Short mmCIF file of C-alpha atoms in Angstrom, two decimals:
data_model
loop_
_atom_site.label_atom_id
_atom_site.label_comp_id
_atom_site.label_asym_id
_atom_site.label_seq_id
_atom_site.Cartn_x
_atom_site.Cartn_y
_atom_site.Cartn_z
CA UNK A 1 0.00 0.00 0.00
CA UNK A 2 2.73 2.02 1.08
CA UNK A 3 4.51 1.46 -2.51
CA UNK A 4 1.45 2.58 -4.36
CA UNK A 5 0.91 5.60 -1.94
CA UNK A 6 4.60 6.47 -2.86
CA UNK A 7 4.39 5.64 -6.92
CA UNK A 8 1.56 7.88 -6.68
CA UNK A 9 3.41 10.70 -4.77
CA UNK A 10 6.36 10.70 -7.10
CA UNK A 11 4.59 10.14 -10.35
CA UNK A 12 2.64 13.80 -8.67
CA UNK A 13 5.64 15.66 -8.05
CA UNK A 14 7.02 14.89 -11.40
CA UNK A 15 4.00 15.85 -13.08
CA UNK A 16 4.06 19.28 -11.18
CA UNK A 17 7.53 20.26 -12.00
CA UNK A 18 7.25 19.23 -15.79
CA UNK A 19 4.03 21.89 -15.72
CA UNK A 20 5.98 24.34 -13.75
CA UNK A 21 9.16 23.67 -16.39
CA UNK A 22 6.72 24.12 -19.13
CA UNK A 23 4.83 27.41 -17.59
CA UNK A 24 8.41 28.90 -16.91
CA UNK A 25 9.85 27.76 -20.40
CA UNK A 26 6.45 29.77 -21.79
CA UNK A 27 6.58 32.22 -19.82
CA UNK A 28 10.47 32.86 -21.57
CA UNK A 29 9.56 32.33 -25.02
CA UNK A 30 6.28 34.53 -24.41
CA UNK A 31 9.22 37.61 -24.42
CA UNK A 32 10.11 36.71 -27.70
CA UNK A 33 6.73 36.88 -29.52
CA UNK A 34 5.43 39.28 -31.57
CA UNK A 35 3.53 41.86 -29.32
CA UNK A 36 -0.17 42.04 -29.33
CA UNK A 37 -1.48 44.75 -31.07
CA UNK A 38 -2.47 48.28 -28.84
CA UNK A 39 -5.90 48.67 -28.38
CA UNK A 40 -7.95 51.70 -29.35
CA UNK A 41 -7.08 54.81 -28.55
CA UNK A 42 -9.51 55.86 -25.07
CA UNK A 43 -7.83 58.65 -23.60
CA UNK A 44 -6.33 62.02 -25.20
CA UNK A 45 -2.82 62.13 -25.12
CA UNK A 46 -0.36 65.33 -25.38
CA UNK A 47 3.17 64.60 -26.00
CA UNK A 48 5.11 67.91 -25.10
CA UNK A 49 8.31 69.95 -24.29
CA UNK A 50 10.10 67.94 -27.55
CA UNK A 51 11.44 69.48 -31.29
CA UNK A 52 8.76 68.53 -33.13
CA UNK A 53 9.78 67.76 -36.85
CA UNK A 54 5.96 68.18 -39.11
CA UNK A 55 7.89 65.91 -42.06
CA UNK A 56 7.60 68.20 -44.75
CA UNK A 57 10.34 70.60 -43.81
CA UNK A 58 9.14 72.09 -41.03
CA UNK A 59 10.90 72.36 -37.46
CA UNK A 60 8.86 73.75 -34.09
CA UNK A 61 10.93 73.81 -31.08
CA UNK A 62 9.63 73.15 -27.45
CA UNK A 63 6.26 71.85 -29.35
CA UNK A 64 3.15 69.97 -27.98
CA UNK A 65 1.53 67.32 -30.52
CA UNK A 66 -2.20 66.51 -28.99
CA UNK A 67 -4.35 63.73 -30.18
CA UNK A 68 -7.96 61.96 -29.83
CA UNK A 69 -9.86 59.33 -31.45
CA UNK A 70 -6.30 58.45 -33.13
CA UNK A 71 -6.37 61.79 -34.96
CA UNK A 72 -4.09 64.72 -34.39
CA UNK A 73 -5.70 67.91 -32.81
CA UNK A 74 -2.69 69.81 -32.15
CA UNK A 75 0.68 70.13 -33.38
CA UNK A 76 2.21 73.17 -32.84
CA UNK A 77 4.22 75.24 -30.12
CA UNK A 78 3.24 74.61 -26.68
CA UNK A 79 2.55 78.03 -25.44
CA UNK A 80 -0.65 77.91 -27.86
CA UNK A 81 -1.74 74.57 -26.95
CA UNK A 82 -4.92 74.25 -24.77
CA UNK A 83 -6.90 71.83 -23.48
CA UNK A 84 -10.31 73.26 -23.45
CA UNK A 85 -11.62 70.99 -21.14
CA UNK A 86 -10.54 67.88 -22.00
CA UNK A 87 -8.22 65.54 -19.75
CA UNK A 88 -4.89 65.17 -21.35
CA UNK A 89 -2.82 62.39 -20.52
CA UNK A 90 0.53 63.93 -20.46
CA UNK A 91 4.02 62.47 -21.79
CA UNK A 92 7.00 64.75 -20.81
CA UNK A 93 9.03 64.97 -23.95
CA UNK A 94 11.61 67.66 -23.16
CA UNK A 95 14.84 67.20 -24.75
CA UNK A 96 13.39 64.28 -27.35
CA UNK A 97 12.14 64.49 -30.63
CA UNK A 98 8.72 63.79 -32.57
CA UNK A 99 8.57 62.46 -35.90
CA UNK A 100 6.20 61.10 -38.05
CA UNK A 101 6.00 57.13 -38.64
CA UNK A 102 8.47 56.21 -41.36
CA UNK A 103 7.36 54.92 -44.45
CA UNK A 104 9.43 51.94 -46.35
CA UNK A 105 8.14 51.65 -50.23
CA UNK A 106 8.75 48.68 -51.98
CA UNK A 107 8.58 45.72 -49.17
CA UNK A 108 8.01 42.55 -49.18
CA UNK A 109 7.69 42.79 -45.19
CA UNK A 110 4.91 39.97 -43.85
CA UNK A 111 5.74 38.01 -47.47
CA UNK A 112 9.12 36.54 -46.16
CA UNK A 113 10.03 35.61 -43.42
CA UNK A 114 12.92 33.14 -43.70
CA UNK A 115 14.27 33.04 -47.30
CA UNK A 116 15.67 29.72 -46.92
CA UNK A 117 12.48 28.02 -45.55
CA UNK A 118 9.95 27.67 -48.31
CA UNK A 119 7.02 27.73 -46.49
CA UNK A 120 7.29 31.17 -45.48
CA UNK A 121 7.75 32.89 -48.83
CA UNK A 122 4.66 34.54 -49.95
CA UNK A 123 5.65 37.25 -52.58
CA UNK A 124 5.66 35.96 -56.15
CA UNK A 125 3.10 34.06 -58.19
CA UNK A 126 3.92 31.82 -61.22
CA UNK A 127 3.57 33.25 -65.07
CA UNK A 128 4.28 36.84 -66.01
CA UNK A 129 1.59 38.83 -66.15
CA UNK A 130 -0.47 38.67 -62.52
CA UNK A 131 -2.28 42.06 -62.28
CA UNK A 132 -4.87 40.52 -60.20
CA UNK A 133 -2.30 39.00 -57.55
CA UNK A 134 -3.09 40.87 -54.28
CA UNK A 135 -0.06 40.92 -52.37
CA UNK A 136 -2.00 42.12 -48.80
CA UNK A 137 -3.90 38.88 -48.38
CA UNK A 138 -0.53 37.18 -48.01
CA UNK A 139 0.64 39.61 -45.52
CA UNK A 140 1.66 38.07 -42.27
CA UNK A 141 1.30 40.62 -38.88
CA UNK A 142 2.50 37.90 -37.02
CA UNK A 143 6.15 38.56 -38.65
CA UNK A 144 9.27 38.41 -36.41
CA UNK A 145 10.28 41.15 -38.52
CA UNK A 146 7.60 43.45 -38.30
CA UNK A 147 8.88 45.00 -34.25
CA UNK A 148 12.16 45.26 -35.25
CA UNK A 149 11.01 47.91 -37.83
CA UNK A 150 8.88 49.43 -35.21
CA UNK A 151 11.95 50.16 -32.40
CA UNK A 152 13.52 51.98 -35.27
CA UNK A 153 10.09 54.07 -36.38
CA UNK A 154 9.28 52.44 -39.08
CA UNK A 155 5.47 52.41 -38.61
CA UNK A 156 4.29 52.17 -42.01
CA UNK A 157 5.18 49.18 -45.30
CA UNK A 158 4.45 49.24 -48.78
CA UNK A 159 3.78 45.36 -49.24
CA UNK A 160 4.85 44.31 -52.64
CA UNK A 161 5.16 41.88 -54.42
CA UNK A 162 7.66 40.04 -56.74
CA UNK A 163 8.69 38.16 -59.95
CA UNK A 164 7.33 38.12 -63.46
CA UNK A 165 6.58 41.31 -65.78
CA UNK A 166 3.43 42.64 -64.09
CA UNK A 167 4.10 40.75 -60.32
CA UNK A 168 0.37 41.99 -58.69
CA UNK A 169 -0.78 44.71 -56.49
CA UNK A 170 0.92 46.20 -53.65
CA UNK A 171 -1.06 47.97 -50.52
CA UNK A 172 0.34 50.14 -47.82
CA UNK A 173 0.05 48.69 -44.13
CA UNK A 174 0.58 50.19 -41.13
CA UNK A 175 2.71 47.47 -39.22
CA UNK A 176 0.46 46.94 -35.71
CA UNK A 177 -2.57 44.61 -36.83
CA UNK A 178 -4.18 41.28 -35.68
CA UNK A 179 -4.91 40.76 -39.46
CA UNK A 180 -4.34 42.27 -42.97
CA UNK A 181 -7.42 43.80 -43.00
CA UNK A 182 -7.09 45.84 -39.54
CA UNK A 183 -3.12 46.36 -41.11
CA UNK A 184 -4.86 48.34 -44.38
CA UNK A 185 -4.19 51.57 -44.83
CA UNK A 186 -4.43 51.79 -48.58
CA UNK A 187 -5.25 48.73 -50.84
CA UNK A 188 -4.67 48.20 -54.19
CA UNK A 189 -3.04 51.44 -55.01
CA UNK A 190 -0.69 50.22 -57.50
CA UNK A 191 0.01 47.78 -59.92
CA UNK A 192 4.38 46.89 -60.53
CA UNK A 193 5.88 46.43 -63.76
CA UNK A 194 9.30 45.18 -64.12
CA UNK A 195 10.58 46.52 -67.20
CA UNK A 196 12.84 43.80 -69.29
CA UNK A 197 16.32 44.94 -69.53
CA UNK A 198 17.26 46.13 -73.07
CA UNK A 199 20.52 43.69 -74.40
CA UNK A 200 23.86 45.25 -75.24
CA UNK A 201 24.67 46.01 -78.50
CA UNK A 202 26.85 44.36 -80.56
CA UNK A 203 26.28 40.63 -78.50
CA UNK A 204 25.45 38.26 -81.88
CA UNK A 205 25.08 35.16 -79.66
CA UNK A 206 22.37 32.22 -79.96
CA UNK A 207 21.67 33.39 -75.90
CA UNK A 208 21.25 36.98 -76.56
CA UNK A 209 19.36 36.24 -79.56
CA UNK A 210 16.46 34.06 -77.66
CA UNK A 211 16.80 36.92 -75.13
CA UNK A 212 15.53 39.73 -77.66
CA UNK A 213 12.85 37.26 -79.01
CA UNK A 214 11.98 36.38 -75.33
CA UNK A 215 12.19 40.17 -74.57
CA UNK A 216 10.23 41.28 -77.82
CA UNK A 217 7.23 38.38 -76.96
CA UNK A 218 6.59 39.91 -73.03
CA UNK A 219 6.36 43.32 -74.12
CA UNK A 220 4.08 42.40 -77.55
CA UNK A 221 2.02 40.31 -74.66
CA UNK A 222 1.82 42.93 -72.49
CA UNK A 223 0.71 45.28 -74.97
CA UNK A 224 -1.95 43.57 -76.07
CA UNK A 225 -3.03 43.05 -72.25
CA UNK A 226 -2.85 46.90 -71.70
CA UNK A 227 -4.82 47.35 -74.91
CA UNK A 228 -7.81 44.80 -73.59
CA UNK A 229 -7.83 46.38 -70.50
CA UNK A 230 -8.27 49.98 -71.41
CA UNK A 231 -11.91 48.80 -73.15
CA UNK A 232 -12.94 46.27 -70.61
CA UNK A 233 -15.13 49.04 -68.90
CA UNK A 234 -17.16 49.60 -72.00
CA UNK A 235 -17.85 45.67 -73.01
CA UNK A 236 -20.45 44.06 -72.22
CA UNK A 237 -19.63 40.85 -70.50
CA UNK A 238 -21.07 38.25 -68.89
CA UNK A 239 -18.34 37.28 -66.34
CA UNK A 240 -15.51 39.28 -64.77
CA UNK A 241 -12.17 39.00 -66.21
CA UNK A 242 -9.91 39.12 -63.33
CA UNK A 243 -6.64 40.10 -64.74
CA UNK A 244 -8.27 42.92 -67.10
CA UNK A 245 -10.55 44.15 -64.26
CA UNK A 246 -7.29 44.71 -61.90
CA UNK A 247 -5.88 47.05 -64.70
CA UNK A 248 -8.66 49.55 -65.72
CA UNK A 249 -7.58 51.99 -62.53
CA UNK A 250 -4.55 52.77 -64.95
CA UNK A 251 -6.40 54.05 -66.97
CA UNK A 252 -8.46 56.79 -65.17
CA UNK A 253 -5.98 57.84 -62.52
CA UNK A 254 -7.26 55.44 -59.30
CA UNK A 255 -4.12 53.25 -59.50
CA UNK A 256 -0.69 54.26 -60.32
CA UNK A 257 1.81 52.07 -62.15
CA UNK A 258 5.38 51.26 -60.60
CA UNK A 259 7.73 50.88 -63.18
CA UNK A 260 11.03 48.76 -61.61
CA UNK A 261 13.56 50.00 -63.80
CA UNK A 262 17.10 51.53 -63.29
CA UNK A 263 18.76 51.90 -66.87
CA UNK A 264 18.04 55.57 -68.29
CA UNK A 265 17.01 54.35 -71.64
CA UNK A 266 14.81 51.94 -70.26
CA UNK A 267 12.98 54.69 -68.21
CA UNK A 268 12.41 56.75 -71.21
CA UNK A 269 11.32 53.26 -73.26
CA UNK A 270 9.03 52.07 -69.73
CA UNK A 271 7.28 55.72 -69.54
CA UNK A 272 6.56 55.74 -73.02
CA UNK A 273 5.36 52.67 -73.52
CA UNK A 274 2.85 53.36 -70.60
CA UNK A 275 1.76 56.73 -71.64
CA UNK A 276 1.25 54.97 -75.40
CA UNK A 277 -0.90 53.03 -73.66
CA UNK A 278 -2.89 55.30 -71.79
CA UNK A 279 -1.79 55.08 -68.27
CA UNK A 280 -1.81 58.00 -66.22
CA UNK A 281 0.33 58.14 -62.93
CA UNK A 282 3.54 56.41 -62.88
CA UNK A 283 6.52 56.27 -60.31
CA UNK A 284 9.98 55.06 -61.38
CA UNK A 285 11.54 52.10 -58.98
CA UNK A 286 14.64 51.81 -58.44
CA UNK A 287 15.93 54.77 -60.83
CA UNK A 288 19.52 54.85 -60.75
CA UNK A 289 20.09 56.38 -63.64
CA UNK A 290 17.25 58.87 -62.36
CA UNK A 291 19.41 61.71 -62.21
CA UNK A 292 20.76 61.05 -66.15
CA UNK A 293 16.75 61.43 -66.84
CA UNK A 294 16.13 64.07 -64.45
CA UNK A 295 14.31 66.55 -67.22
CA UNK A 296 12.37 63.94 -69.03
CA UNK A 297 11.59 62.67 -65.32
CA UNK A 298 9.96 66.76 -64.39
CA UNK A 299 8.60 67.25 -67.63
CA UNK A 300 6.42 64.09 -67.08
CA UNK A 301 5.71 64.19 -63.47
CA UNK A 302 6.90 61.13 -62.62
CA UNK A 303 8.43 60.88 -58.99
CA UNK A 304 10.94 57.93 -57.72
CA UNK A 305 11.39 55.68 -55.40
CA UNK A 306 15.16 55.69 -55.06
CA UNK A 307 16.14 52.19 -53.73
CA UNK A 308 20.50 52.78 -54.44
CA UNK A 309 21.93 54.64 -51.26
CA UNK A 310 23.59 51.78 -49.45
CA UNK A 311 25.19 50.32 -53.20
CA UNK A 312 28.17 50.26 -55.23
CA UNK A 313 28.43 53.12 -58.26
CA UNK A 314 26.98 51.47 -61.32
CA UNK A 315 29.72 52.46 -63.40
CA UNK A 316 33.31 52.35 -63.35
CA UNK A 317 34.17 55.84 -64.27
CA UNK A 318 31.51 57.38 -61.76
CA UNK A 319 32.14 58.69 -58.46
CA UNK A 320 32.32 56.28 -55.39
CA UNK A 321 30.37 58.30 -53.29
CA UNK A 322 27.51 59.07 -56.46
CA UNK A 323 24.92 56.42 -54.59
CA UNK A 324 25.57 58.29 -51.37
CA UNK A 325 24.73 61.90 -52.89
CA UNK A 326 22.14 60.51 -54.89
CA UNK A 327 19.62 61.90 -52.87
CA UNK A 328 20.88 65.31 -52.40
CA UNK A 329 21.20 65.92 -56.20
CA UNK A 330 17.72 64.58 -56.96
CA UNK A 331 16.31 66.89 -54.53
CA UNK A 332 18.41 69.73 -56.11
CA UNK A 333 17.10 68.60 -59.37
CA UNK A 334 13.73 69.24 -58.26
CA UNK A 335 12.40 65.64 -58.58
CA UNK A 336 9.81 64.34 -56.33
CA UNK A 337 11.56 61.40 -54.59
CA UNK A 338 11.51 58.92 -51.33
CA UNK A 339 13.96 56.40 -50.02
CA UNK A 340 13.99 53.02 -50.12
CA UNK A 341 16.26 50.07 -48.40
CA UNK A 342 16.31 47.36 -50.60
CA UNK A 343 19.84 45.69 -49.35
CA UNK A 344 17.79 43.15 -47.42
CA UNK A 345 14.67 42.59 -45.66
CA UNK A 346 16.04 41.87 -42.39
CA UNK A 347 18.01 45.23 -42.51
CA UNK A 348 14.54 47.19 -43.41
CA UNK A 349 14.90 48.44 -39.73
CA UNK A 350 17.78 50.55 -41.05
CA UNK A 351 15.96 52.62 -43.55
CA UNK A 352 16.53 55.76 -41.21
CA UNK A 353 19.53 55.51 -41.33
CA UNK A 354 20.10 55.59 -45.39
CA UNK A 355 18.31 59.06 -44.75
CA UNK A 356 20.77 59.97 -42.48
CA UNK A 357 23.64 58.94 -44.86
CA UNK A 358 22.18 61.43 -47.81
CA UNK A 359 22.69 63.96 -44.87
CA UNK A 360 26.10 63.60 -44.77
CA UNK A 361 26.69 63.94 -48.34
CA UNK A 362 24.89 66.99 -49.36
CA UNK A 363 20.68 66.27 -48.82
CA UNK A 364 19.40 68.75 -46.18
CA UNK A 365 17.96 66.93 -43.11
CA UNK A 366 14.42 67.61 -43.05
CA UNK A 367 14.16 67.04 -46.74
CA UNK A 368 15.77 63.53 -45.71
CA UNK A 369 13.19 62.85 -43.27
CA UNK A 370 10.68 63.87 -45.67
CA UNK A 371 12.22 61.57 -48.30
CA UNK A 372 11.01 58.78 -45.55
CA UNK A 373 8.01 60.00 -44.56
CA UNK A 374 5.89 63.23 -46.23
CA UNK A 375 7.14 62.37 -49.79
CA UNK A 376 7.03 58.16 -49.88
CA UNK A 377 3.35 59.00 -48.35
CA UNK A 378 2.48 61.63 -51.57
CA UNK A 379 4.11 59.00 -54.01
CA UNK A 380 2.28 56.08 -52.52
CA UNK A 381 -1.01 58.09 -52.30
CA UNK A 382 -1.59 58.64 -48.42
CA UNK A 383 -0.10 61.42 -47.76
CA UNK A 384 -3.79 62.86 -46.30
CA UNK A 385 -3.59 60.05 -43.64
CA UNK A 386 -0.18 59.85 -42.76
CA UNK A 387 3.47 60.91 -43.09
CA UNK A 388 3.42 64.16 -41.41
CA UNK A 389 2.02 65.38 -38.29
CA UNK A 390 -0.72 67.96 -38.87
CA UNK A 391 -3.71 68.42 -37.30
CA UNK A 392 -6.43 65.81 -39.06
CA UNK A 393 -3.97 63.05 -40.08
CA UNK A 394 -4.02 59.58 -38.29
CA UNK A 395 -1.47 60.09 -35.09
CA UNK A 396 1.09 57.83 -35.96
CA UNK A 397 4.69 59.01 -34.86
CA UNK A 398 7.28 58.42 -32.65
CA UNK A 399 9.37 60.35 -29.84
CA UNK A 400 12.89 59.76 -30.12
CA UNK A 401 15.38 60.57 -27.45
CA UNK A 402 17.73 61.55 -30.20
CA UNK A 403 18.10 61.99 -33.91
CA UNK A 404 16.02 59.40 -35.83
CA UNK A 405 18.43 59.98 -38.84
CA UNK A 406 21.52 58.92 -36.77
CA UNK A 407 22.36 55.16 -35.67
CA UNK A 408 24.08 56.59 -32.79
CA UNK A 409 21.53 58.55 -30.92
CA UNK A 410 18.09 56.53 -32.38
CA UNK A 411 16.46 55.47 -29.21
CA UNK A 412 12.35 55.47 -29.78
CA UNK A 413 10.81 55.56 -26.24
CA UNK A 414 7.24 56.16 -27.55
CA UNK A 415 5.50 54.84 -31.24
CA UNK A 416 2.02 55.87 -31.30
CA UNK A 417 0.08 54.19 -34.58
CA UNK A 418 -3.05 55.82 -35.13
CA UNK A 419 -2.85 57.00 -31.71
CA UNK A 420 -2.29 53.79 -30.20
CA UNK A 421 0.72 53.37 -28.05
CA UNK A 422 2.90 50.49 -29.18
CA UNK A 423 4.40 47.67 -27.47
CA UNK A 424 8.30 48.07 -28.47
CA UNK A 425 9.73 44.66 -27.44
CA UNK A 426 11.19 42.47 -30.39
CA UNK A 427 12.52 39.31 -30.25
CA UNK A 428 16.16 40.83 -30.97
CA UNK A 429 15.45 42.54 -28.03
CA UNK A 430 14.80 39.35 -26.16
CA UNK A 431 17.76 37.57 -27.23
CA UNK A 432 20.14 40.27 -25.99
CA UNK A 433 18.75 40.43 -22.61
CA UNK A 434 19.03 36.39 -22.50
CA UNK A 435 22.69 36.16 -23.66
CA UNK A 436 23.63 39.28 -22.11
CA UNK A 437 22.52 37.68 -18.69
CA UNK A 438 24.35 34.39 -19.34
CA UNK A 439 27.57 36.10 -20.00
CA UNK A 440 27.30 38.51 -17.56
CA UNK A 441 26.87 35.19 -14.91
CA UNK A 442 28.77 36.40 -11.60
CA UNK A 443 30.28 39.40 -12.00
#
């Protein structure tokens, strides 16, 4: 009896310490999870005493930013704030810094997560011509990735997707959702178009020969696509085509097309081509040639997302900084441009940082937070929700305890997206604290 009692006791106590292991062991990996998203704004907030830096050039010392309901109703110096009535809860900012929520263009953020793993690559469709692939519904907000982006004040993703001639369309997110849909700040809003590289001259081999005929047959494709489309509206029809019905807000201004392409000849050839066939907005990707271009680039309209800083000079006679001043000499060119950090999607958390580089070599530094906030928001078409902070727009920013712009002093103690207070814990975060407390074992 006494045996039983005893078998019974121990097989307890084991029991209890495996759940108590397990509850602990949870309790540790629960650090390294992605945070759950903030709730609902409930309670007015005033961030004060910081420089408050508006994102389109503008610089207010000692300001107060005030919002409600997730919208702005102040930003401005704090002498003229007031509360008329209402109960402010109040975050002492002196000596920090307000920005808007970063912006990176061009992501394909929540589409990978680890490139060598298969199952968790989401950002390119078979064929070549997918205008009705929607990259959002593939957009994970569970990413590891996704905080990391945050700590930095990255708030905000262009989700994009890959691969083909026309790869889909890409929506902008901002990056503190339970699902894609609650992520959605503008769907749809463009369709991409990688633009086939034109073939050097002079190359007479078999390869480069199937090349030009593969090269000729996409664009002759695509044409005729473009040229379907641009009627579909009109025709009767008794089903929906998918692919032409994705297309037709080319055509009257809703959508604009993003046209990956660095070469300056094949800009000129890509923004012809689309204008021939009736397409209205149109933003150059990549564009590093875009200075080479820069009048046919104003005389059109056409802004770019610049995705070069971090690189190598394309050339071998150009200058080894010319990636690095990029920036400043678009902006004295008078083109409409934003930033984009393409090196890898790990390192998106850096894209700051690239803005703070053009700094150093020539771009002024409020136009470089502009070219990573204001502008990518007027180039990706949200510029009346987000990427600077004036009264009306969604309150998503950030107080910094130094310069954004600068690795060195970049230290976010507050991200606010659409007025609700982030959780800024990452797993990086988590895995320094745990090592740093095993190596740091009895000192």
């Amino acid at each position: 009896m006494n045996l039983i009692y005893n078998s019974v006791e121990t097989t307890y106590k084991m029991r209890k310490a495996a759940l108590l292991f397990a509850a602990l062991l949870t309790g540790a990996t629960a650090w390294a999870q992605v945070p759950v998203p903030a709730a609902k704004q409930t309670k007015a907030v005033a961030v004060t005493g910081a420089t408050l830096h508006v994102g389109n050039g503008q610089v207010v010392e000692k300001a107060t930013v005030a919002f409600e309901n997730g919208k702005i109703t102040y930003a401005g110096p704090a002498s003229g704030f007031k509360a008329a009535g209402t109960a402010y809860e109040t975050i002492n900012a002196a000596g920090k810094h307000i920005y808007p929520g970063l912006i990176q263009p061009n992501s394909q953020i929540g589409l990978v997560e680890i490139e060598s793993v298969r199952a968790t690559l989401d950002q390119q469709e078979v064929g070549l011509l997918n205008p009705n692939v929607r990259s959002v519904v593939a957009y994970n907000t569970d990413s590891d990735i996704v905080p990391t982006l945050r700590n930095n004040g990255v708030l905000l993703a262009q989700v994009t997707p890959v691969g083909g001639l026309i790869s889909g369309s890409s929506s902008v997110v901002q990056l503190d959702a339970w699902n894609w849909e609650d992520a959605v700040v503008k769907a749809d809003g463009g369709l991409h178009l990688r633009w086939p590289a034109m073939l050097q001259s002079g190359d007479t081999s078999p390869a480069a020969a199937q090349r030009k005929q593969a090269r000729q047959q996409g664009l002759q494709e695509l044409e005729t696509l473009l040229a379907d489309a641009s009627v579909y509206k009109q025709q009767a029809r008794e089903k929906e085509n998918l692919k032409l019905a994705s297309l037709t807000g080319l055509f009257d201004g809703s959508k604009k097309l993003f046209l990956h392409v660095n070469y300056g000849k094949e800009m000129v050839e890509a923004v012809r081509f689309a204008q021939k066939a009736g397409i209205k907005n149109m933003v150059i990707v990549g564009g590093a040639d875009a200075l080479v271009v820069s009048d046919f680039l104003k005389e059109n309209n056409i802004p770019v997302i610049y995705s070069g800083v971090h690189a190598l000079p394309a050339r071998a006679g150009d200058d080894v900084y010319l990636p690095y001043k990029m920036p400043g000499l678009l902006h004295q060119a008078g083109i409409l441009f934003c930033l984009d950090y393409d090196a890898s999607l790990h390192g998106t958390r850096n894209l700051p940082f690239i803005a703070g580089t053009a700094v150093a070599f020539g771009l002024p530094k409020e136009q470089a937070l502009a070219s990573v906030s204001y502008n990518a928001a007027k180039i990706l078409g949200v510029e009346d929700k987000v990427g600077s902070i004036e009264v009306g727009k969604e309150a998503t920013l950030v107080v910094s305890e130094g310069d954004l712009l600068d690795m060195r002093t970049n230290k976010v103690s507050h991200a606010f997206i659409q007025g609700r207070q982030l959780n800024l814990t990452d797993k990086q975060q988590y895995l320094y604290q745990k090592f740093n407390g095993k190596y740091n074992q009895g000192e």
